[in-house]
Amino acid sequence: MPVLIESDCINCDMCVPECPNDAISMGKEHYVVDVNKCTECEGFYDEPACIPVCPIECMVLVPS
């Protein structure tokens, strides 16, 4: 399941450095996750590192 950044993202930049796969980048209006690069941090961490650092909790796991 890749991570999805919802539209209420405030572009705070907290999630970007947490991603070991460089899967997070700026979209047209807010950050987006490249589903082809997102591995949920498998092989790096026990859970996605980006989700807990989001101050407004706009990152969620979605079924692929």
Protein backbone atom coordinates (compact mmCIF):
# COMPACT_ATOMS: atom_id res chain seq x y z
CA MET A 1 0.00 0.00 0.00
CA PRO A 2 1.53 3.32 -0.99
CA VAL A 3 1.21 6.46 1.09
CA LEU A 4 -1.20 9.15 -0.08
CA ILE A 5 -0.84 12.81 0.83
CA GLU A 6 -4.29 14.36 1.09
CA SER A 7 -5.17 17.77 -0.37
CA ASP A 8 -5.10 19.50 3.01
CA CYS A 9 -1.28 19.24 2.98
CA ILE A 10 0.30 22.53 4.10
CA ASN A 11 3.64 21.92 2.33
CA CYS A 12 5.58 22.04 5.59
CA ASP A 13 8.45 19.91 4.18
CA MET A 14 8.55 17.59 7.22
CA CYS A 15 7.93 14.40 5.23
CA VAL A 16 10.38 14.93 2.37
CA PRO A 17 13.64 14.19 4.22
CA GLU A 18 12.08 11.17 5.94
CA CYS A 19 11.60 9.23 2.69
CA PRO A 20 14.52 6.89 1.96
CA ASN A 21 13.27 6.36 -1.61
CA ASP A 22 12.90 10.01 -2.66
CA ALA A 23 9.26 9.23 -3.43
CA ILE A 24 7.87 12.55 -2.14
CA SER A 25 7.96 15.62 -4.37
CA MET A 26 6.05 18.84 -4.93
CA GLY A 27 2.95 18.42 -7.06
CA LYS A 28 0.86 21.21 -8.57
CA GLU A 29 -0.55 22.39 -5.24
CA HIS A 30 0.93 20.15 -2.53
CA TYR A 31 3.38 17.32 -2.02
CA VAL A 32 2.63 13.99 -3.68
CA VAL A 33 4.00 10.47 -3.35
CA ASP A 34 5.25 8.58 -6.40
CA VAL A 35 3.51 5.20 -6.01
CA ASN A 36 6.21 3.57 -8.13
CA LYS A 37 8.89 4.60 -5.62
CA CYS A 38 7.01 4.28 -2.32
CA THR A 39 7.79 1.02 -0.53
CA GLU A 40 6.30 2.06 2.84
CA CYS A 41 9.95 2.25 3.94
CA GLU A 42 10.25 -1.53 3.72
CA GLY A 43 13.87 -2.48 4.24
CA PHE A 44 14.58 0.80 6.01
CA TYR A 45 12.05 1.16 8.85
CA ASP A 46 9.31 -0.90 10.49
CA GLU A 47 6.61 1.51 9.25
CA PRO A 48 6.40 4.46 6.86
CA ALA A 49 8.60 7.22 8.30
CA CYS A 50 6.70 10.08 6.69
CA ILE A 51 3.32 9.51 8.37
CA PRO A 52 4.27 10.20 12.01
CA VAL A 53 6.11 13.45 11.20
CA CYS A 54 3.13 15.07 9.47
CA PRO A 55 1.86 17.81 11.81
CA ILE A 56 -1.67 17.77 10.38
CA GLU A 57 -2.00 14.01 9.79
CA CYS A 58 -2.75 14.29 6.08
CA MET A 59 -0.75 11.20 5.07
CA VAL A 60 -2.49 7.82 4.89
CA LEU A 61 -1.81 4.32 3.57
CA VAL A 62 -4.04 3.36 0.65
CA PRO A 63 -4.61 -0.03 -1.00
CA SER A 64 -2.57 -0.40 -4.16
